[in-house]
Amino acid sequence: MAASAQISRLHPIISPPLASRKPLISFSRFSPSFRCLSSPLSLSRPKTLTKPSYRNRVRASIRKLSESESIPIAKVPEDLDASIPAAAGVYGVFDANGELQFVGISRNIASSVDKHRKTVPADLCFSVKVGPAATATADRTVLQSAWKSWVEEHISATGKPPSGNLQGNYTWTGAPPDLRLTPGRHVSLTVPLEDLIDRLVKEHKVVAFIKGSRRAPQCGFSQKVVGLLESHGVDFVCVDVLDEEHNFGLREKLKSYSNWPTFPQVFAGGELVGGCDIISDLAEKGELKAILQK
């Protein structure tokens, strides 16, 4: 698969502290424009070549992924600050086997790598290559273009994108917050709770109704389902059926809606797939991701 075709499946990654807003990166193909001549001959004075634009100069100043030096990720913050620049730019994190796991963008590369060091397993966060911009004022478009260049370079060399940038993989960026059906328990609903459930499962490709939150499941079955969905790269959202403040009455109403008595419950395309046993069975057969992506 061509690198440009695979880019659309990647996370639009902006690493903190650059992402003060929700990252909405759109990568488009830009075709060079040519000035058409009205006749074969032109007596006008030829135009002098202009200097490259500011953005092109800054983009060109960021080294390619293959040209950047690998830096071991220090375990002590002081050593990390000494070896990795606190500058804007792109960076690629490698695991202990030297495989690229994640490509990110940051206004402060050292700060972003330090956050990964604290939250990502050590064997995945072993070394880093950095591409700092030549100027601290490099704008968002320049950094996004450099990020795309690094990812495409890796795809061209290996045939696949970094696993940490794939949609549904939140190892590096953190999982999205769990969904809530209502603003609060004491807010009067204008539509029946069953209609809210129906709308929720149809508006999201995959929904997991679990006990507890995605980051802290409150039962072993919910924890197993979340782990299976994440390990298979499934892009899904979670709803906590134990949240009586924002999902009051959901636990009982969902049982009647789905005609399924236990939790967790996983829906895909608005239809119930099943609970922990069925999800586990599909995963063992290698059919889980294909079924959830239908």
mmCIF file of C-alpha atoms in Angstrom:
data_model
loop_
_atom_site.group_PDB
_atom_site.id
_atom_site.type_symbol
_atom_site.label_atom_id
_atom_site.label_comp_id
_atom_site.label_asym_id
_atom_site.label_seq_id
_atom_site.Cartn_x
_atom_site.Cartn_y
_atom_site.Cartn_z
ATOM 1 C CA MET A 1 0.000 0.000 0.000
ATOM 2 C CA ALA A 2 1.345 3.397 -0.961
ATOM 3 C CA ALA A 3 2.464 5.663 1.839
ATOM 4 C CA SER A 4 -0.025 8.401 0.948
ATOM 5 C CA ALA A 5 -2.915 5.925 1.058
ATOM 6 C CA GLN A 6 -1.940 4.701 4.519
ATOM 7 C CA ILE A 7 -1.663 8.201 5.990
ATOM 8 C CA SER A 8 -5.469 8.473 6.166
ATOM 9 C CA ARG A 9 -5.571 5.616 8.721
ATOM 10 C CA LEU A 10 -3.224 7.339 11.125
ATOM 11 C CA HIS A 11 -3.931 9.353 14.212
ATOM 12 C CA PRO A 12 -3.689 13.098 13.625
ATOM 13 C CA ILE A 13 -1.074 13.281 16.357
ATOM 14 C CA ILE A 14 -0.103 16.491 18.097
ATOM 15 C CA SER A 15 1.795 15.832 21.284
ATOM 16 C CA PRO A 16 1.557 18.096 24.314
ATOM 17 C CA PRO A 17 2.112 20.932 24.846
ATOM 18 C CA LEU A 18 1.296 21.794 21.217
ATOM 19 C CA ALA A 19 -2.213 20.396 21.419
ATOM 20 C CA SER A 20 -3.992 22.987 23.486
ATOM 21 C CA ARG A 21 -6.857 22.493 21.064
ATOM 22 C CA LYS A 22 -8.199 19.262 19.618
ATOM 23 C CA PRO A 23 -5.817 18.241 16.865
ATOM 24 C CA LEU A 24 -7.498 18.372 13.502
ATOM 25 C CA ILE A 25 -4.838 17.627 10.971
ATOM 26 C CA SER A 26 -5.754 17.299 7.331
ATOM 27 C CA PHE A 27 -3.124 16.177 4.901
ATOM 28 C CA SER A 28 -3.769 17.181 1.324
ATOM 29 C CA ARG A 29 -1.847 16.663 -1.866
ATOM 30 C CA PHE A 30 -0.494 19.863 -3.292
ATOM 31 C CA SER A 31 0.248 19.916 -7.029
ATOM 32 C CA PRO A 32 2.778 22.399 -8.364
ATOM 33 C CA SER A 33 1.243 25.141 -10.424
ATOM 34 C CA PHE A 34 2.804 26.277 -13.668
ATOM 35 C CA ARG A 35 2.385 29.596 -15.443
ATOM 36 C CA CYS A 36 1.022 28.912 -18.918
ATOM 37 C CA LEU A 37 2.473 30.859 -21.837
ATOM 38 C CA SER A 38 0.010 32.402 -24.266
ATOM 39 C CA SER A 39 2.442 31.919 -27.165
ATOM 40 C CA PRO A 40 5.586 29.892 -27.897
ATOM 41 C CA LEU A 41 7.757 33.007 -27.788
ATOM 42 C CA SER A 42 7.965 35.622 -25.120
ATOM 43 C CA LEU A 43 9.873 38.870 -25.484
ATOM 44 C CA SER A 44 9.266 39.884 -21.935
ATOM 45 C CA ARG A 45 12.106 39.936 -19.490
ATOM 46 C CA PRO A 46 12.443 36.593 -17.695
ATOM 47 C CA LYS A 47 11.503 36.726 -14.067
ATOM 48 C CA THR A 48 14.236 36.166 -11.546
ATOM 49 C CA LEU A 49 13.909 33.162 -9.272
ATOM 50 C CA THR A 50 12.490 34.014 -5.907
ATOM 51 C CA LYS A 51 13.836 32.709 -2.633
ATOM 52 C CA PRO A 52 12.040 29.747 -1.066
ATOM 53 C CA SER A 53 9.146 30.724 1.151
ATOM 54 C CA TYR A 54 9.598 30.975 4.901
ATOM 55 C CA ARG A 55 7.623 27.785 5.447
ATOM 56 C CA ASN A 56 9.668 25.843 2.898
ATOM 57 C CA ARG A 57 12.917 27.032 4.457
ATOM 58 C CA VAL A 58 11.828 25.968 7.954
ATOM 59 C CA ARG A 59 10.478 22.639 6.668
ATOM 60 C CA ALA A 60 13.728 21.945 4.839
ATOM 61 C CA SER A 61 15.693 22.642 8.026
ATOM 62 C CA ILE A 62 14.135 19.612 9.736
ATOM 63 C CA ARG A 63 16.201 16.528 8.988
ATOM 64 C CA LYS A 64 14.757 13.358 7.505
ATOM 65 C CA LEU A 65 13.982 10.497 9.863
ATOM 66 C CA SER A 66 16.798 8.378 8.425
ATOM 67 C CA GLU A 67 19.302 11.230 8.811
ATOM 68 C CA SER A 68 18.538 11.883 12.475
ATOM 69 C CA GLU A 69 20.673 10.432 15.241
ATOM 70 C CA SER A 70 19.201 7.935 17.703
ATOM 71 C CA ILE A 71 19.297 9.181 21.301
ATOM 72 C CA PRO A 72 18.789 6.829 24.280
ATOM 73 C CA ILE A 73 15.906 7.967 26.474
ATOM 74 C CA ALA A 74 17.346 8.713 29.904
ATOM 75 C CA LYS A 75 15.489 7.551 32.999
ATOM 76 C CA VAL A 76 16.322 10.711 34.955
ATOM 77 C CA PRO A 77 14.548 13.946 33.911
ATOM 78 C CA GLU A 78 17.737 16.007 34.282
ATOM 79 C CA ASP A 79 19.629 13.710 31.908
ATOM 80 C CA LEU A 80 16.703 13.733 29.493
ATOM 81 C CA ASP A 81 16.688 17.530 29.345
ATOM 82 C CA ALA A 82 20.422 17.517 28.648
ATOM 83 C CA SER A 83 20.209 15.121 25.700
ATOM 84 C CA ILE A 84 16.920 16.104 24.005
ATOM 85 C CA PRO A 85 16.193 19.659 22.821
ATOM 86 C CA ALA A 86 13.340 21.611 24.380
ATOM 87 C CA ALA A 87 12.415 22.906 20.936
ATOM 88 C CA ALA A 88 9.511 22.676 18.519
ATOM 89 C CA GLY A 89 9.711 19.902 15.948
ATOM 90 C CA VAL A 90 8.992 16.260 15.207
ATOM 91 C CA TYR A 91 10.269 13.164 16.964
ATOM 92 C CA GLY A 92 10.132 9.388 16.571
ATOM 93 C CA VAL A 93 10.192 6.973 19.516
ATOM 94 C CA PHE A 94 11.741 3.508 19.086
ATOM 95 C CA ASP A 95 11.353 0.352 21.165
ATOM 96 C CA ALA A 96 14.146 -1.799 22.622
ATOM 97 C CA ASN A 97 14.383 -3.707 19.315
ATOM 98 C CA GLY A 98 14.938 -0.540 17.312
ATOM 99 C CA GLU A 99 11.455 -0.511 15.742
ATOM 100 C CA LEU A 100 9.736 2.833 15.305
ATOM 101 C CA GLN A 101 6.641 2.921 17.507
ATOM 102 C CA PHE A 102 5.373 6.475 17.258
ATOM 103 C CA VAL A 103 5.943 9.766 15.426
ATOM 104 C CA GLY A 104 4.792 12.932 17.183
ATOM 105 C CA ILE A 105 4.842 16.716 16.955
ATOM 106 C CA SER A 106 5.586 19.034 19.833
ATOM 107 C CA ARG A 107 6.344 22.617 20.788
ATOM 108 C CA ASN A 108 8.729 21.146 23.361
ATOM 109 C CA ILE A 109 10.183 17.802 22.269
ATOM 110 C CA ALA A 110 11.939 17.129 25.596
ATOM 111 C CA SER A 111 8.707 17.663 27.540
ATOM 112 C CA SER A 112 6.718 15.354 25.254
ATOM 113 C CA VAL A 113 9.321 12.574 25.394
ATOM 114 C CA ASP A 114 9.429 12.892 29.177
ATOM 115 C CA LYS A 115 5.646 12.402 29.324
ATOM 116 C CA HIS A 116 5.927 9.265 27.185
ATOM 117 C CA ARG A 117 8.716 8.013 29.451
ATOM 118 C CA LYS A 118 6.349 8.236 32.416
ATOM 119 C CA THR A 119 3.241 6.745 30.791
ATOM 120 C CA VAL A 120 4.439 4.245 28.168
ATOM 121 C CA PRO A 121 6.046 0.849 28.947
ATOM 122 C CA ALA A 122 9.844 1.133 29.054
ATOM 123 C CA ASP A 123 10.390 -1.474 26.335
ATOM 124 C CA LEU A 124 8.367 0.674 23.905
ATOM 125 C CA CYS A 125 10.057 3.933 24.871
ATOM 126 C CA PHE A 126 13.752 3.102 24.553
ATOM 127 C CA SER A 127 15.278 5.674 22.195
ATOM 128 C CA VAL A 128 14.232 8.700 20.165
ATOM 129 C CA LYS A 129 15.139 10.554 16.987
ATOM 130 C CA VAL A 130 14.413 14.259 16.950
ATOM 131 C CA GLY A 131 13.916 16.789 14.181
ATOM 132 C CA PRO A 132 13.892 20.205 15.820
ATOM 133 C CA ALA A 133 12.826 23.178 13.730
ATOM 134 C CA ALA A 134 15.457 25.810 13.114
ATOM 135 C CA THR A 135 13.228 28.465 14.625
ATOM 136 C CA ALA A 136 11.021 28.475 17.699
ATOM 137 C CA THR A 137 8.279 30.216 15.704
ATOM 138 C CA ALA A 138 7.720 27.334 13.259
ATOM 139 C CA ASP A 139 3.987 27.295 12.616
ATOM 140 C CA ARG A 140 1.577 24.392 12.861
ATOM 141 C CA THR A 141 1.459 23.759 9.095
ATOM 142 C CA VAL A 142 5.235 23.380 8.904
ATOM 143 C CA LEU A 143 5.331 20.891 11.761
ATOM 144 C CA GLN A 144 2.430 18.890 10.346
ATOM 145 C CA SER A 145 4.196 18.693 6.985
ATOM 146 C CA ALA A 146 7.389 17.446 8.654
ATOM 147 C CA TRP A 147 5.377 14.866 10.623
ATOM 148 C CA LYS A 148 3.804 13.582 7.428
ATOM 149 C CA SER A 149 7.212 13.387 5.764
ATOM 150 C CA TRP A 150 8.642 11.258 8.586
ATOM 151 C CA VAL A 151 5.660 8.884 8.587
ATOM 152 C CA GLU A 152 5.745 8.485 4.793
ATOM 153 C CA GLU A 153 9.486 7.839 4.920
ATOM 154 C CA HIS A 154 8.922 5.037 7.429
ATOM 155 C CA ILE A 155 6.083 3.542 5.370
ATOM 156 C CA SER A 156 8.241 3.610 2.248
ATOM 157 C CA ALA A 157 11.011 1.762 4.095
ATOM 158 C CA THR A 158 8.914 -0.820 5.964
ATOM 159 C CA GLY A 159 5.572 -1.007 4.183
ATOM 160 C CA LYS A 160 3.615 -0.089 7.307
ATOM 161 C CA PRO A 161 2.985 2.940 9.522
ATOM 162 C CA PRO A 162 4.215 3.187 13.127
ATOM 163 C CA SER A 163 1.828 1.155 15.282
ATOM 164 C CA GLY A 164 1.408 3.989 17.785
ATOM 165 C CA ASN A 165 -0.010 6.249 15.072
ATOM 166 C CA LEU A 166 -2.699 3.836 13.936
ATOM 167 C CA GLN A 167 -6.309 4.731 14.620
ATOM 168 C CA GLY A 168 -7.529 3.068 17.798
ATOM 169 C CA ASN A 169 -4.086 2.868 19.412
ATOM 170 C CA TYR A 170 -4.051 5.200 22.422
ATOM 171 C CA THR A 171 -0.805 3.997 23.997
ATOM 172 C CA TRP A 172 0.904 7.286 23.216
ATOM 173 C CA THR A 173 -1.932 9.798 23.152
ATOM 174 C CA GLY A 174 -4.235 8.602 25.929
ATOM 175 C CA ALA A 175 -7.723 7.189 25.505
ATOM 176 C CA PRO A 176 -10.649 9.517 24.796
ATOM 177 C CA PRO A 177 -12.933 10.245 27.754
ATOM 178 C CA ASP A 178 -15.841 7.901 28.427
ATOM 179 C CA LEU A 179 -19.195 8.963 27.021
ATOM 180 C CA ARG A 180 -22.038 10.159 29.232
ATOM 181 C CA LEU A 181 -25.690 9.901 28.342
ATOM 182 C CA THR A 182 -26.891 12.881 30.404
ATOM 183 C CA PRO A 183 -25.442 16.061 31.940
ATOM 184 C CA GLY A 184 -26.419 14.831 35.413
ATOM 185 C CA ARG A 185 -28.834 12.735 37.398
ATOM 186 C CA HIS A 186 -31.144 15.594 38.315
ATOM 187 C CA VAL A 187 -31.483 16.966 34.775
ATOM 188 C CA SER A 188 -34.853 16.177 33.241
ATOM 189 C CA LEU A 189 -34.573 14.198 30.017
ATOM 190 C CA THR A 190 -36.455 15.455 26.975
ATOM 191 C CA VAL A 191 -36.242 12.021 25.281
ATOM 192 C CA PRO A 192 -36.563 8.518 26.744
ATOM 193 C CA LEU A 193 -33.370 6.868 27.972
ATOM 194 C CA GLU A 194 -33.836 4.027 25.484
ATOM 195 C CA ASP A 195 -33.787 6.543 22.625
ATOM 196 C CA LEU A 196 -30.519 7.968 23.955
ATOM 197 C CA ILE A 197 -29.013 4.478 23.990
ATOM 198 C CA ASP A 198 -30.236 3.823 20.448
ATOM 199 C CA ARG A 199 -28.785 7.097 19.212
ATOM 200 C CA LEU A 200 -25.469 6.444 20.963
ATOM 201 C CA VAL A 201 -24.840 2.979 19.494
ATOM 202 C CA LYS A 202 -25.796 4.164 16.007
ATOM 203 C CA GLU A 203 -23.676 7.326 16.046
ATOM 204 C CA HIS A 204 -20.485 5.504 17.071
ATOM 205 C CA LYS A 205 -18.923 2.641 15.161
ATOM 206 C CA VAL A 206 -18.052 0.551 18.235
ATOM 207 C CA VAL A 207 -19.387 1.129 21.759
ATOM 208 C CA ALA A 208 -18.405 -0.863 24.849
ATOM 209 C CA PHE A 209 -20.746 -0.609 27.839
ATOM 210 C CA ILE A 210 -18.538 -1.590 30.758
ATOM 211 C CA LYS A 211 -18.382 -1.523 34.540
ATOM 212 C CA GLY A 212 -16.066 1.345 35.416
ATOM 213 C CA SER A 213 -14.103 3.617 33.135
ATOM 214 C CA ARG A 214 -11.853 2.720 30.230
ATOM 215 C CA ARG A 215 -8.785 3.646 32.249
ATOM 216 C CA ALA A 216 -10.007 1.900 35.409
ATOM 217 C CA PRO A 217 -12.438 -0.972 34.702
ATOM 218 C CA GLN A 218 -14.258 -2.186 37.820
ATOM 219 C CA CYS A 219 -14.517 -5.873 36.913
ATOM 220 C CA GLY A 220 -12.264 -8.464 35.318
ATOM 221 C CA PHE A 221 -14.589 -9.040 32.343
ATOM 222 C CA SER A 222 -14.697 -5.341 31.486
ATOM 223 C CA GLN A 223 -10.935 -5.095 31.827
ATOM 224 C CA LYS A 224 -10.458 -8.051 29.481
ATOM 225 C CA VAL A 225 -12.794 -6.620 26.832
ATOM 226 C CA VAL A 226 -11.088 -3.218 26.906
ATOM 227 C CA GLY A 227 -7.694 -4.906 26.617
ATOM 228 C CA LEU A 228 -8.786 -7.046 23.657
ATOM 229 C CA LEU A 229 -10.289 -4.107 21.773
ATOM 230 C CA GLU A 230 -7.206 -1.976 22.319
ATOM 231 C CA SER A 231 -4.731 -4.734 21.435
ATOM 232 C CA HIS A 232 -6.575 -5.321 18.153
ATOM 233 C CA GLY A 233 -6.438 -1.632 17.242
ATOM 234 C CA VAL A 234 -10.207 -1.168 17.385
ATOM 235 C CA ASP A 235 -11.392 2.447 17.509
ATOM 236 C CA PHE A 236 -14.108 2.408 20.165
ATOM 237 C CA VAL A 237 -15.760 4.442 22.909
ATOM 238 C CA CYS A 238 -16.763 3.352 26.416
ATOM 239 C CA VAL A 239 -19.792 4.036 28.591
ATOM 240 C CA ASP A 240 -19.657 3.349 32.337
ATOM 241 C CA VAL A 241 -22.869 1.570 33.414
ATOM 242 C CA LEU A 242 -21.953 2.132 37.076
ATOM 243 C CA ASP A 243 -21.938 5.931 36.693
ATOM 244 C CA GLU A 244 -25.222 6.696 38.431
ATOM 245 C CA GLU A 245 -24.667 10.440 38.195
ATOM 246 C CA HIS A 246 -24.493 10.755 34.405
ATOM 247 C CA ASN A 247 -25.875 7.372 33.284
ATOM 248 C CA PHE A 248 -28.644 6.943 35.837
ATOM 249 C CA GLY A 249 -30.867 3.962 35.024
ATOM 250 C CA LEU A 250 -28.641 2.811 32.145
ATOM 251 C CA ARG A 251 -27.683 -0.499 33.693
ATOM 252 C CA GLU A 252 -31.259 -1.832 33.773
ATOM 253 C CA LYS A 253 -32.521 -0.082 30.660
ATOM 254 C CA LEU A 254 -29.649 -1.442 28.542
ATOM 255 C CA LYS A 255 -30.508 -5.009 29.554
ATOM 256 C CA SER A 256 -33.980 -4.628 28.089
ATOM 257 C CA TYR A 257 -32.726 -2.703 25.037
ATOM 258 C CA SER A 258 -30.190 -5.368 24.073
ATOM 259 C CA ASN A 259 -31.978 -8.376 25.596
ATOM 260 C CA TRP A 260 -28.640 -9.261 27.161
ATOM 261 C CA PRO A 261 -28.471 -9.675 30.961
ATOM 262 C CA THR A 262 -24.774 -9.150 31.742
ATOM 263 C CA PHE A 263 -21.952 -6.684 31.238
ATOM 264 C CA PRO A 264 -19.827 -5.727 29.414
ATOM 265 C CA GLN A 265 -21.776 -5.364 26.170
ATOM 266 C CA VAL A 266 -20.098 -4.441 22.889
ATOM 267 C CA PHE A 267 -22.052 -2.904 20.003
ATOM 268 C CA ALA A 268 -20.784 -2.442 16.446
ATOM 269 C CA GLY A 269 -22.698 -0.590 13.737
ATOM 270 C CA GLY A 270 -25.674 -0.242 16.067
ATOM 271 C CA GLU A 271 -25.949 -3.997 16.674
ATOM 272 C CA LEU A 272 -25.009 -6.036 19.738
ATOM 273 C CA VAL A 273 -21.943 -8.208 19.159
ATOM 274 C CA GLY A 274 -21.870 -9.756 22.621
ATOM 275 C CA GLY A 275 -20.155 -9.832 25.979
ATOM 276 C CA CYS A 276 -16.763 -10.917 27.239
ATOM 277 C CA ASP A 277 -17.031 -14.569 26.170
ATOM 278 C CA ILE A 278 -18.033 -13.763 22.590
ATOM 279 C CA ILE A 279 -15.413 -11.006 22.228
ATOM 280 C CA SER A 280 -12.744 -13.370 23.592
ATOM 281 C CA ASP A 281 -13.834 -16.141 21.225
ATOM 282 C CA LEU A 282 -13.734 -13.831 18.204
ATOM 283 C CA ALA A 283 -10.272 -12.628 19.224
ATOM 284 C CA GLU A 284 -8.984 -16.210 19.511
ATOM 285 C CA LYS A 285 -10.304 -17.023 16.035
ATOM 286 C CA GLY A 286 -8.706 -13.872 14.583
ATOM 287 C CA GLU A 287 -12.115 -12.518 13.558
ATOM 288 C CA LEU A 288 -12.630 -9.719 16.068
ATOM 289 C CA LYS A 289 -11.309 -6.727 14.133
ATOM 290 C CA ALA A 290 -12.947 -7.780 10.875
ATOM 291 C CA ILE A 291 -16.365 -8.146 12.499
ATOM 292 C CA LEU A 292 -16.142 -4.827 14.349
ATOM 293 C CA GLN A 293 -15.057 -2.975 11.216
ATOM 294 C CA LYS A 294 -18.031 -4.095 9.101
#
